[in-house]
mmCIF file of N, CA and C in Angstrom:
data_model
loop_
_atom_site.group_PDB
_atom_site.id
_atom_site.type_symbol
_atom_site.label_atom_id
_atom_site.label_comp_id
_atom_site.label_asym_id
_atom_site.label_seq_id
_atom_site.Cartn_x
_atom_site.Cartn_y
_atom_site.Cartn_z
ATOM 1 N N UNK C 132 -13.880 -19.156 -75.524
ATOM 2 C CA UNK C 132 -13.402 -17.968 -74.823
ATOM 3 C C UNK C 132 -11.946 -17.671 -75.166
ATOM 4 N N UNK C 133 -11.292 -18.610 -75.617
ATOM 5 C CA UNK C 133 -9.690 -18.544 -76.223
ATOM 6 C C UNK C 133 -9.911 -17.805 -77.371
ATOM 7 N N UNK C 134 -10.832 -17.961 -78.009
ATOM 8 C CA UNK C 134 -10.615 -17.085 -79.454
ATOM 9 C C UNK C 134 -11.257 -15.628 -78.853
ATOM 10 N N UNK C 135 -12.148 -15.165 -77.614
ATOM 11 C CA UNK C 135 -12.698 -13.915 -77.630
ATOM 12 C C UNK C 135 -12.206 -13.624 -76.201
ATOM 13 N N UNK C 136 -10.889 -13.669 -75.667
ATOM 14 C CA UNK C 136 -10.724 -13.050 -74.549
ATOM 15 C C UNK C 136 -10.982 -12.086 -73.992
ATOM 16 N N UNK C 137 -11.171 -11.026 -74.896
ATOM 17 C CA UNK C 137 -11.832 -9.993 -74.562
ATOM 18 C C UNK C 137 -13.398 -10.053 -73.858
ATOM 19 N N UNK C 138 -13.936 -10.841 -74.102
ATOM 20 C CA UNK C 138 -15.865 -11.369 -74.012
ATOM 21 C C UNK C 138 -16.088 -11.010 -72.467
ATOM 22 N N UNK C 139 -17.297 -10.409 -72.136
ATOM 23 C CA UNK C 139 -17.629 -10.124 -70.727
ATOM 24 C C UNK C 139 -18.542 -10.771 -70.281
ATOM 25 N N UNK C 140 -19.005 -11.964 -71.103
ATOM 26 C CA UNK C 140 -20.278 -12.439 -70.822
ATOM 27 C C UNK C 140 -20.645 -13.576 -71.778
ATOM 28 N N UNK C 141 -21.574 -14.475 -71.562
ATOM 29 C CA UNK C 141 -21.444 -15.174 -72.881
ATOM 30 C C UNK C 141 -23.234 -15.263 -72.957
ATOM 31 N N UNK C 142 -23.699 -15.737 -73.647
ATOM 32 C CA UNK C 142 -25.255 -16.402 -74.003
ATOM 33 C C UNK C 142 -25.091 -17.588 -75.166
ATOM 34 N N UNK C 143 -26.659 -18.204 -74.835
ATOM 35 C CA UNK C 143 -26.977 -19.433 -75.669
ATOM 36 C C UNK C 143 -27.270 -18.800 -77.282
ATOM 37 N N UNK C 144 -27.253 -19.902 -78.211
ATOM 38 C CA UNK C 144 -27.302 -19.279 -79.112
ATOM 39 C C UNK C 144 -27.963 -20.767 -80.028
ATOM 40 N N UNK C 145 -28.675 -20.939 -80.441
ATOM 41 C CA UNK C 145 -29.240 -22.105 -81.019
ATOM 42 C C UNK C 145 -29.015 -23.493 -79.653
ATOM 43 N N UNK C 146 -29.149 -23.085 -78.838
ATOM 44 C CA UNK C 146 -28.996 -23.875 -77.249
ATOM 45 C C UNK C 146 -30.484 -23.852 -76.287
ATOM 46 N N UNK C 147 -31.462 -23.980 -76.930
ATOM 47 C CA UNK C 147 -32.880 -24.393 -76.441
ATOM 48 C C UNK C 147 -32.864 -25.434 -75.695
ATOM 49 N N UNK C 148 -32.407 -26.408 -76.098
ATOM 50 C CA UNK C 148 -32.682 -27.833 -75.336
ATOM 51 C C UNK C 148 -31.334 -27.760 -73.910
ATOM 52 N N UNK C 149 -30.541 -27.053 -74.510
ATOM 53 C CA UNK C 149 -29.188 -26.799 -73.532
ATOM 54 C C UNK C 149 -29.633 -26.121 -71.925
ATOM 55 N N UNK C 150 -30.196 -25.175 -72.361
ATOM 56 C CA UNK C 150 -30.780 -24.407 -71.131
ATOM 57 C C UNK C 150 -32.315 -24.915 -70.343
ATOM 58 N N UNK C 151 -32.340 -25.454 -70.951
ATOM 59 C CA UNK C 151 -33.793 -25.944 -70.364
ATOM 60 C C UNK C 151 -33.599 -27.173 -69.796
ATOM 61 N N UNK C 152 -31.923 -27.477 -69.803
ATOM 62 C CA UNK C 152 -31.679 -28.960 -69.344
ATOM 63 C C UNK C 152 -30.701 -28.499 -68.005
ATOM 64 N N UNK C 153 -31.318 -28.593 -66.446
ATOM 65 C CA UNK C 153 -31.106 -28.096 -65.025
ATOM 66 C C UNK C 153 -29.642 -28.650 -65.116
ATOM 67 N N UNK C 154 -29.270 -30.147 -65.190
ATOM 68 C CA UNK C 154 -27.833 -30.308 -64.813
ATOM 69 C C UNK C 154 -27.034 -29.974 -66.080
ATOM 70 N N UNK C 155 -27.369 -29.734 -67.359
ATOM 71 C CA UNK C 155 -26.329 -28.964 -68.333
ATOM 72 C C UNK C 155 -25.844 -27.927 -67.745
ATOM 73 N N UNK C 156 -26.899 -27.218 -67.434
ATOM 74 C CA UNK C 156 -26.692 -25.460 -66.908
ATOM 75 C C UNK C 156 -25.688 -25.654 -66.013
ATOM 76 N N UNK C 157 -26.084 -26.562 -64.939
ATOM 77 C CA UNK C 157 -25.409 -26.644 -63.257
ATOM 78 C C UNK C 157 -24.132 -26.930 -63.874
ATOM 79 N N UNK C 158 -23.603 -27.304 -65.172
ATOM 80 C CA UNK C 158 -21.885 -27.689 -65.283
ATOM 81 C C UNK C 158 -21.524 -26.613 -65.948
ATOM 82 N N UNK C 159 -22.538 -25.833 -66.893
ATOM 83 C CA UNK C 159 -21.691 -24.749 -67.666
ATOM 84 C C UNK C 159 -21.700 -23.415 -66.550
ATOM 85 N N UNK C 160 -22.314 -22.822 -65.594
ATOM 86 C CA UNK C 160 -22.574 -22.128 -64.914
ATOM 87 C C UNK C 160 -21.625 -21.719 -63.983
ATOM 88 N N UNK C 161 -21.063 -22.895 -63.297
ATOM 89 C CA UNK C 161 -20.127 -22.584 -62.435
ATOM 90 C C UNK C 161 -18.806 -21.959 -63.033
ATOM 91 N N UNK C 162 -18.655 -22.428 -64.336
ATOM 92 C CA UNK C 162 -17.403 -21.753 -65.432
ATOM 93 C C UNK C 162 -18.002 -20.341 -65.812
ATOM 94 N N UNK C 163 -18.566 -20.130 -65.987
ATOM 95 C CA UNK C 163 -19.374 -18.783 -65.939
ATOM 96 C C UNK C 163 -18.897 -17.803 -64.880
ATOM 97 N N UNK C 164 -19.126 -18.478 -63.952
ATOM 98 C CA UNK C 164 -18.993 -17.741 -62.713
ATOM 99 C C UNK C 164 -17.224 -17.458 -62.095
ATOM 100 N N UNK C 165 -17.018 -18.685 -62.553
ATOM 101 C CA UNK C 165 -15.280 -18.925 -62.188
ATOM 102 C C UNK C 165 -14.822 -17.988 -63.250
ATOM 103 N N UNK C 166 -14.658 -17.904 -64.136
ATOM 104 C CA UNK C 166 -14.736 -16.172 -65.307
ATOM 105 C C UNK C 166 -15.054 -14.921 -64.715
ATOM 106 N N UNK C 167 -16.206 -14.669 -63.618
ATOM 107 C CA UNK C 167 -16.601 -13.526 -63.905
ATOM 108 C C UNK C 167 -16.816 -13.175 -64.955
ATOM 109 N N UNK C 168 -18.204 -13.734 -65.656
ATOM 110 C CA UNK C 168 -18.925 -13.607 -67.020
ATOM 111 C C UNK C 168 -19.939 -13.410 -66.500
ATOM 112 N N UNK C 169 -20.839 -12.517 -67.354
ATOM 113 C CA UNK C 169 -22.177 -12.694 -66.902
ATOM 114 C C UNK C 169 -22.959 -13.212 -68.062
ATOM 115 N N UNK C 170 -24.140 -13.557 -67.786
ATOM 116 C CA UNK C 170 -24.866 -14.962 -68.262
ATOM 117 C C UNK C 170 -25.962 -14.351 -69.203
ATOM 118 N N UNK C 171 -26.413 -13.933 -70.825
ATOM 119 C CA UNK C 171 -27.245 -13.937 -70.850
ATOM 120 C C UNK C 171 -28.560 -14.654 -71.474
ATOM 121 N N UNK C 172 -29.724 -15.007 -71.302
ATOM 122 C CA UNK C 172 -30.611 -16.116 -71.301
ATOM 123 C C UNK C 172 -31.119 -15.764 -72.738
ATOM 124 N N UNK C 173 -31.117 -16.164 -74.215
ATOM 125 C CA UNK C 173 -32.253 -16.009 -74.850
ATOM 126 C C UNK C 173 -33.560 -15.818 -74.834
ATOM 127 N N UNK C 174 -33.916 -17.298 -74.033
ATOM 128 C CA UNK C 174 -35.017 -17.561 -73.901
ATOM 129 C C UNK C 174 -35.556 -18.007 -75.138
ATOM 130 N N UNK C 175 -34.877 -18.864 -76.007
ATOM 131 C CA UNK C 175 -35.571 -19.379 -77.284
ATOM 132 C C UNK C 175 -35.935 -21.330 -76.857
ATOM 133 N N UNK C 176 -35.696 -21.338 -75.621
ATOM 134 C CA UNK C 176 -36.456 -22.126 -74.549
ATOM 135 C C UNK C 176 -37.522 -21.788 -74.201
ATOM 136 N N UNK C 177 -39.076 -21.806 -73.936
ATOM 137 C CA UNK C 177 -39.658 -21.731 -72.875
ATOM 138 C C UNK C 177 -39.366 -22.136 -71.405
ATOM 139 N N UNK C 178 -38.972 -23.578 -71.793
ATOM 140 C CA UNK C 178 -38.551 -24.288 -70.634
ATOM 141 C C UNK C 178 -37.240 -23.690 -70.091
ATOM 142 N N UNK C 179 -36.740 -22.535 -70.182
ATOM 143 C CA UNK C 179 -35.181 -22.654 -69.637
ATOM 144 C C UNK C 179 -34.923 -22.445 -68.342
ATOM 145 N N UNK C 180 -33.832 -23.321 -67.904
ATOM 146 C CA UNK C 180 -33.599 -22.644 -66.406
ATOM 147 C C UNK C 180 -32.483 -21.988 -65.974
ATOM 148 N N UNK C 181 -31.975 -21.444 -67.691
ATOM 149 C CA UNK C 181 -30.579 -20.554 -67.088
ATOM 150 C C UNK C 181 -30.992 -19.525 -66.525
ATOM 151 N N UNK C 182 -31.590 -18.640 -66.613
ATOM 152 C CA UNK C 182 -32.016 -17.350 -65.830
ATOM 153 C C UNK C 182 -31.855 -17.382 -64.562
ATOM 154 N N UNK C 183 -32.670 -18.049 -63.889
ATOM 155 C CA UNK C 183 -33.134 -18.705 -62.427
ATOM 156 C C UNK C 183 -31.845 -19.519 -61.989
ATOM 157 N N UNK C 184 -31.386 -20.140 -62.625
ATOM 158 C CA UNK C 184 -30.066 -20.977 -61.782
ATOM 159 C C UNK C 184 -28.788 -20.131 -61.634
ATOM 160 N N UNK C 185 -28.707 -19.434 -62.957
ATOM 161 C CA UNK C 185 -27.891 -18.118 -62.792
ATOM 162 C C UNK C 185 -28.098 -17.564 -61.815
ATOM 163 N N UNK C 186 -28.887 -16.696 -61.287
ATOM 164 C CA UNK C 186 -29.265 -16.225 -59.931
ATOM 165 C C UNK C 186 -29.440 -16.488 -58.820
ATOM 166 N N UNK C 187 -29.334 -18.059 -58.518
ATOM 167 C CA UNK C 187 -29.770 -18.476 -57.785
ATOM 168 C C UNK C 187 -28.139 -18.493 -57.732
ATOM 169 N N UNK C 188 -27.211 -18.968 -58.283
ATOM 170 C CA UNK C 188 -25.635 -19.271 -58.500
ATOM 171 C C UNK C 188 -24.752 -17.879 -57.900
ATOM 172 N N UNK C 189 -25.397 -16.752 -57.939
ATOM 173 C CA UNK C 189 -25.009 -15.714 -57.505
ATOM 174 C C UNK C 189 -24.487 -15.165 -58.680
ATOM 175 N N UNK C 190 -24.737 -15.655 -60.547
ATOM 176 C CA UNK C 190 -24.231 -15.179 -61.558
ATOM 177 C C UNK C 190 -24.763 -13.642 -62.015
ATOM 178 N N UNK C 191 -23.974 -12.842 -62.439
ATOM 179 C CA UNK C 191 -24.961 -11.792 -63.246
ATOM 180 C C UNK C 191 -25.539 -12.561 -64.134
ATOM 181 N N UNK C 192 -26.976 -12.045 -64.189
ATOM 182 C CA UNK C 192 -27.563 -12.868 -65.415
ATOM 183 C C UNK C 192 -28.552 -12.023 -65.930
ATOM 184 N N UNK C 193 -29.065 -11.796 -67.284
ATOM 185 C CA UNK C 193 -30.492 -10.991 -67.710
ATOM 186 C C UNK C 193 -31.273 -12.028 -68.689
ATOM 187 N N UNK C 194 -32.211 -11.747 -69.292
ATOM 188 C CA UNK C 194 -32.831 -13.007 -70.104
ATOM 189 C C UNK C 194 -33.411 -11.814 -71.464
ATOM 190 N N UNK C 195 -33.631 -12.259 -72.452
ATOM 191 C CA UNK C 195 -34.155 -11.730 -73.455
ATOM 192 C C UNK C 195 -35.389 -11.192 -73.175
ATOM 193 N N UNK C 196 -35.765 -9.694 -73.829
ATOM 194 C CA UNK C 196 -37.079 -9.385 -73.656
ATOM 195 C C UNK C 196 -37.928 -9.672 -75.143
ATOM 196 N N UNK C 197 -37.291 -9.308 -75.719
ATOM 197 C CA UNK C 197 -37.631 -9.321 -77.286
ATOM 198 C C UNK C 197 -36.975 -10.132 -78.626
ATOM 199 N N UNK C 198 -37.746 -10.637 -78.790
ATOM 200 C CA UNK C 198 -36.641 -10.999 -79.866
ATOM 201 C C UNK C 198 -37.055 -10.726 -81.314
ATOM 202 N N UNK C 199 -36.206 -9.959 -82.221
ATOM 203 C CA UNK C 199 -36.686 -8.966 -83.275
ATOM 204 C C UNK C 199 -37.241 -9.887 -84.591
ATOM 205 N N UNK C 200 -36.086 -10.830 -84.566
ATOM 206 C CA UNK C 200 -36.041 -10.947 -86.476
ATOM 207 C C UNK C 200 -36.140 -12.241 -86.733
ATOM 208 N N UNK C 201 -37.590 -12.659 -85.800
ATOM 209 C CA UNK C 201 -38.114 -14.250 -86.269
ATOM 210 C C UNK C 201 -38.994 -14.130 -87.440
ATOM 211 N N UNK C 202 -39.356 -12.796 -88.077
ATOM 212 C CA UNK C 202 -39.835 -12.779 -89.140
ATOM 213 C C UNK C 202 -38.734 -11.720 -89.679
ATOM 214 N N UNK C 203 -38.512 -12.162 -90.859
ATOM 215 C CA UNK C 203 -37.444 -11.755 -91.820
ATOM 216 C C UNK C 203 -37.673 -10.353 -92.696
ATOM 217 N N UNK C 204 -38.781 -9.327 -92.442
ATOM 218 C CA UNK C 204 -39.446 -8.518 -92.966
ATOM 219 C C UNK C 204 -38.727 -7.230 -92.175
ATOM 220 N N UNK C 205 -38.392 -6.455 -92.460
ATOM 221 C CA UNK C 205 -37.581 -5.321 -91.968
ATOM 222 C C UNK C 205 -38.964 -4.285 -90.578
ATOM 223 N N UNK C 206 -40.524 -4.370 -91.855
ATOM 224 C CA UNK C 206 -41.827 -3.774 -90.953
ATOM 225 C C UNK C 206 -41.477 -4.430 -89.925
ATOM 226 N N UNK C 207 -41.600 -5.771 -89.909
ATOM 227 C CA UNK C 207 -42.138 -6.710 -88.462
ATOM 228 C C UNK C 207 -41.082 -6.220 -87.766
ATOM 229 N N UNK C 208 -39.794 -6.447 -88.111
ATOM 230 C CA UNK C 208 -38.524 -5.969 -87.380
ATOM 231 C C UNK C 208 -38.783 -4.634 -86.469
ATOM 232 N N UNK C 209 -39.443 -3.557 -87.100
ATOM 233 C CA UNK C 209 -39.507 -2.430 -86.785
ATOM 234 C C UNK C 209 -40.933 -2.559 -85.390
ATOM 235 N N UNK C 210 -41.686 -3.277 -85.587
ATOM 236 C CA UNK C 210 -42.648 -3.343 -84.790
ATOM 237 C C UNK C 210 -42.031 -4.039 -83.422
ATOM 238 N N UNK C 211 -41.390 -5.179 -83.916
ATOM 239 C CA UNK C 211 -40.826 -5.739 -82.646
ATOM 240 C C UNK C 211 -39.313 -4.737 -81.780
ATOM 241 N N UNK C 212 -39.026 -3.442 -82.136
ATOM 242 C CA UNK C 212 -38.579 -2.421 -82.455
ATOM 243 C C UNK C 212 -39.623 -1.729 -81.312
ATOM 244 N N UNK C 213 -40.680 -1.551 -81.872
ATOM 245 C CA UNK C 213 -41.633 -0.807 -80.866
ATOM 246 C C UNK C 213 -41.895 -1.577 -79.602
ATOM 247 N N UNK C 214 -42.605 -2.643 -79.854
ATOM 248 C CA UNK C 214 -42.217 -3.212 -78.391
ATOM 249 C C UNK C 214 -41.380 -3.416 -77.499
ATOM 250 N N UNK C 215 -40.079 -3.045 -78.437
ATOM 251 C CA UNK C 215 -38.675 -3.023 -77.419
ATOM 252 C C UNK C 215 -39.070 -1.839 -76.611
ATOM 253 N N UNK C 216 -39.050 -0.911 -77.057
ATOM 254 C CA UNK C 216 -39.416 0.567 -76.617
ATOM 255 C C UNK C 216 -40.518 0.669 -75.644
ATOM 256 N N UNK C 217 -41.548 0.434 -75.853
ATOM 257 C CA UNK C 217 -42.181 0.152 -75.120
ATOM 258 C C UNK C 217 -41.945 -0.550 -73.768
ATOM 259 N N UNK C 218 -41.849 -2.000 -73.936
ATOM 260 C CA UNK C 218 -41.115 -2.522 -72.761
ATOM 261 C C UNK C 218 -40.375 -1.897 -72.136
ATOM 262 N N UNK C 219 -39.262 -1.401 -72.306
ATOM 263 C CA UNK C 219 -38.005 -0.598 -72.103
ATOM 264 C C UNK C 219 -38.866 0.497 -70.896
ATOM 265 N N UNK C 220 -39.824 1.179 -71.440
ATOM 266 C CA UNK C 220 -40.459 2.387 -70.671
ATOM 267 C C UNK C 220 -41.522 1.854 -69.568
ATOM 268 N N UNK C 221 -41.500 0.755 -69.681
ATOM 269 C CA UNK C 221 -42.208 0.141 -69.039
ATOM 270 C C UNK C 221 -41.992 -0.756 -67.570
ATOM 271 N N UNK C 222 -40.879 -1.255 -67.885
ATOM 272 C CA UNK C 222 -39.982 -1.815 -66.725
ATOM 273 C C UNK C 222 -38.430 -0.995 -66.578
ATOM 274 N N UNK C 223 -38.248 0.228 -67.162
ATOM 275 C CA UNK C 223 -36.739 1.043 -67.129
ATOM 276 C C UNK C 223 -35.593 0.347 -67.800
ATOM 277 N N UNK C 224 -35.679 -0.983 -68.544
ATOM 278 C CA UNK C 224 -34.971 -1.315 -69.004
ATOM 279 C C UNK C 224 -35.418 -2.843 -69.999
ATOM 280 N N UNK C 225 -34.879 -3.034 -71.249
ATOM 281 C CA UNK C 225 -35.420 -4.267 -71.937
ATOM 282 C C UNK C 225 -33.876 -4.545 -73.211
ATOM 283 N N UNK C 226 -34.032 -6.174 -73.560
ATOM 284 C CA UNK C 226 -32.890 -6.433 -73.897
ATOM 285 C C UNK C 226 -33.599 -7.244 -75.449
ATOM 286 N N UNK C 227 -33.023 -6.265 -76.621
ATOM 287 C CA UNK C 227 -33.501 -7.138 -77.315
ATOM 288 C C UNK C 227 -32.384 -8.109 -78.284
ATOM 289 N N UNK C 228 -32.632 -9.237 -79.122
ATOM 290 C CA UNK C 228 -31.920 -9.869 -79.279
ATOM 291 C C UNK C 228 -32.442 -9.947 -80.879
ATOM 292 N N UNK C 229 -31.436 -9.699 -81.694
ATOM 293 C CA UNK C 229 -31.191 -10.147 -83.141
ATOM 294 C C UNK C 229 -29.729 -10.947 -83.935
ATOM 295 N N UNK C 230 -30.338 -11.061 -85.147
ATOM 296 C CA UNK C 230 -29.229 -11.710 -86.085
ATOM 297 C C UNK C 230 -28.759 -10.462 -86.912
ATOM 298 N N UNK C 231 -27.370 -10.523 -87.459
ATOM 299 C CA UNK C 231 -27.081 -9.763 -88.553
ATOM 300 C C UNK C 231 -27.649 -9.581 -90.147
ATOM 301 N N UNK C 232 -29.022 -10.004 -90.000
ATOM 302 C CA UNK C 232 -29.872 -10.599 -91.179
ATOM 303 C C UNK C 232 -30.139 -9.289 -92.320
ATOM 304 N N UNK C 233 -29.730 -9.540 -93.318
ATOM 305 C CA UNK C 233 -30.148 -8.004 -94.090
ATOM 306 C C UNK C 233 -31.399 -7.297 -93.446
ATOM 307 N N UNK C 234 -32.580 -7.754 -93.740
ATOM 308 C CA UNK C 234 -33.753 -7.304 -93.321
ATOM 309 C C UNK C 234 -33.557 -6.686 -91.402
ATOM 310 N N UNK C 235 -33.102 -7.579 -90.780
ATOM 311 C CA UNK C 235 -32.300 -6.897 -89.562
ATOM 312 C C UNK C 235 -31.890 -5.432 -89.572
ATOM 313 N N UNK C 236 -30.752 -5.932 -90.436
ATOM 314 C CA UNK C 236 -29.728 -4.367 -90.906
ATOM 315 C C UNK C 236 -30.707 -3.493 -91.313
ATOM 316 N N UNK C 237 -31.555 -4.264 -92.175
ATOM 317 C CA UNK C 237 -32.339 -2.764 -92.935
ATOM 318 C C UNK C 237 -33.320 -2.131 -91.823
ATOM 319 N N UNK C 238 -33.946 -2.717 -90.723
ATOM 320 C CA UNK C 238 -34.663 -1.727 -89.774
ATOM 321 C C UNK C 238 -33.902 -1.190 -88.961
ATOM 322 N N UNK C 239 -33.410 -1.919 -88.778
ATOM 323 C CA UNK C 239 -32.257 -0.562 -87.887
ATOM 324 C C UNK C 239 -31.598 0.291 -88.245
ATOM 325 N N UNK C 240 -31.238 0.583 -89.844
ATOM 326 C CA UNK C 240 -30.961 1.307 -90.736
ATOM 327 C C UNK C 240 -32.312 2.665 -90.214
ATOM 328 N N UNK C 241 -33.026 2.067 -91.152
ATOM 329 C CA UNK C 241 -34.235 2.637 -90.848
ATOM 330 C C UNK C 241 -34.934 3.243 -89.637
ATOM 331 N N UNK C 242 -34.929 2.807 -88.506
ATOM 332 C CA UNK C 242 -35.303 2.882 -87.336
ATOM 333 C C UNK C 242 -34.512 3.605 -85.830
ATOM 334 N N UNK C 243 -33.350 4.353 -86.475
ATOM 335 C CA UNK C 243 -32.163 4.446 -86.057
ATOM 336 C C UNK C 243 -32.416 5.258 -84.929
ATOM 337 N N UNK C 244 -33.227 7.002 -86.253
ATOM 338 C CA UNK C 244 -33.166 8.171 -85.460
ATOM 339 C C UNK C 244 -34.334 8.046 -84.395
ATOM 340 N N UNK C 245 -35.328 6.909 -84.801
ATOM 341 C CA UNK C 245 -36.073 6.437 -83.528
ATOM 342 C C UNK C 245 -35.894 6.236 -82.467
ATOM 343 N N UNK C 246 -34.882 4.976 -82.654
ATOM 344 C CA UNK C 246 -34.221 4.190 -81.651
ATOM 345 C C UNK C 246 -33.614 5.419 -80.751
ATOM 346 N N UNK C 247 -32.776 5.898 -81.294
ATOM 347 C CA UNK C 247 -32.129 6.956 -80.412
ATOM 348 C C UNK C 247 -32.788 7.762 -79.767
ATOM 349 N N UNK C 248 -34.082 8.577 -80.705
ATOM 350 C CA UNK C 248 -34.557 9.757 -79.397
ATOM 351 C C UNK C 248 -35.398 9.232 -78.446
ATOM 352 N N UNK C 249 -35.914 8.071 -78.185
ATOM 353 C CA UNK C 249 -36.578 7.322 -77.755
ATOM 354 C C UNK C 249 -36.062 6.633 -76.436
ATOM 355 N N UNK C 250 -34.910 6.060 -76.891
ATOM 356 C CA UNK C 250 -34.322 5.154 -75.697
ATOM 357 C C UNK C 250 -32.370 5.560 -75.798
ATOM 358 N N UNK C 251 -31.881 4.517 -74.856
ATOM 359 C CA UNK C 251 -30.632 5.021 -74.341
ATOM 360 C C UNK C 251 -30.293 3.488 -74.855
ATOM 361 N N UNK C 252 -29.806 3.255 -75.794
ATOM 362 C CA UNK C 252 -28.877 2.265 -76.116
ATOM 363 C C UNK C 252 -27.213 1.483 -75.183
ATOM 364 N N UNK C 253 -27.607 0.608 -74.949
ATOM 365 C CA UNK C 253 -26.290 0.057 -73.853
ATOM 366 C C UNK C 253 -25.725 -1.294 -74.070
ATOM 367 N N UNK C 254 -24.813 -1.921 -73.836
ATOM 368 C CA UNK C 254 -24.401 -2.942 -74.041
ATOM 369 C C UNK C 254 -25.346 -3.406 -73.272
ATOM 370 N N UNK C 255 -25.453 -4.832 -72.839
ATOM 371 C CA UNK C 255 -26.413 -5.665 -72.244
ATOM 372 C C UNK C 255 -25.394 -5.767 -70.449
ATOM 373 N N UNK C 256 -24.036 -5.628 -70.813
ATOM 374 C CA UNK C 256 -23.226 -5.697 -69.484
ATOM 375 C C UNK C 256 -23.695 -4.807 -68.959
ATOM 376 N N UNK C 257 -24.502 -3.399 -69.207
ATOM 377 C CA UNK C 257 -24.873 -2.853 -68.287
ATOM 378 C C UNK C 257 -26.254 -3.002 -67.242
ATOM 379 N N UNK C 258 -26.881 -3.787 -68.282
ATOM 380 C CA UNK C 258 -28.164 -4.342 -67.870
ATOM 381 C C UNK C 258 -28.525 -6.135 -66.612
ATOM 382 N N UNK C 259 -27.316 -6.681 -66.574
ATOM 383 C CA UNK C 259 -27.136 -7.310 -65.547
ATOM 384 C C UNK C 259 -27.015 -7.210 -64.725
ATOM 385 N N UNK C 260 -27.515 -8.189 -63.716
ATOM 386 C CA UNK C 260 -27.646 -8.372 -62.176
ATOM 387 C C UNK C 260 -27.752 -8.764 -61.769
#
């Protein structure tokens, strides 16, 4: 957080076993909270219990709905793209999560003027709670 003072929030990031482990969370959480950060969950855990302990902690917290670019193919990208959308219209709001991966870049390149007339693009700080 010294190098990104600016940051409003933080999430796991190759931290599967991290979040899915109750007293890891219970020590990083309360610093979370002592910040006024809000929390968000990958979910590249099944098992995780940041979501739920976050909330339960009184943290803003949201959890991943989608996650785009576990296949490296710009199509698949674009499909998991549609299910964002979908979801999104479905519950009023969905959070999806990618890498800066060329094939990444290239559907969203691609997928742009979609993305836009379709849905309302937001930071994820707006999507916590």
């Amino acid at each position: 957080l010294r190098e990104v003072p600016q940051a409003v929030g933080v999430s796991n990031h190759m931290g599967s076993r991290f979040t899915a482990d109750p007293q890891a969370m219970r020590t990083l959480l309360p610093l979370v909270r002592k910040r006024n950060l809000f929390f968000l969950d990958s979910v590249t855990a099944s098992r995780s219990v940041a979501y739920d302990l976050a909330r339960t902690m009184g943290i803003k917290t949201e959890r991943r709905t989608v996650f785009l670019d576990n296949d490296q193919s710009p199509d698949k990208i674009m499909t998991q793209l549609d299910l964002l959308i979908q979801l999104a219209g479905k519950h009023g709001q969905a959070v999806g999560i990618g890498h800066p991966y060329p094939a990444t870049v290239e559907a969203l390149r691609r997928y742009q003027t979609h993305l836009r007339s379709r849905t309302e693009m937001v930071g994820v700080s707006r999507l916590v709670h």
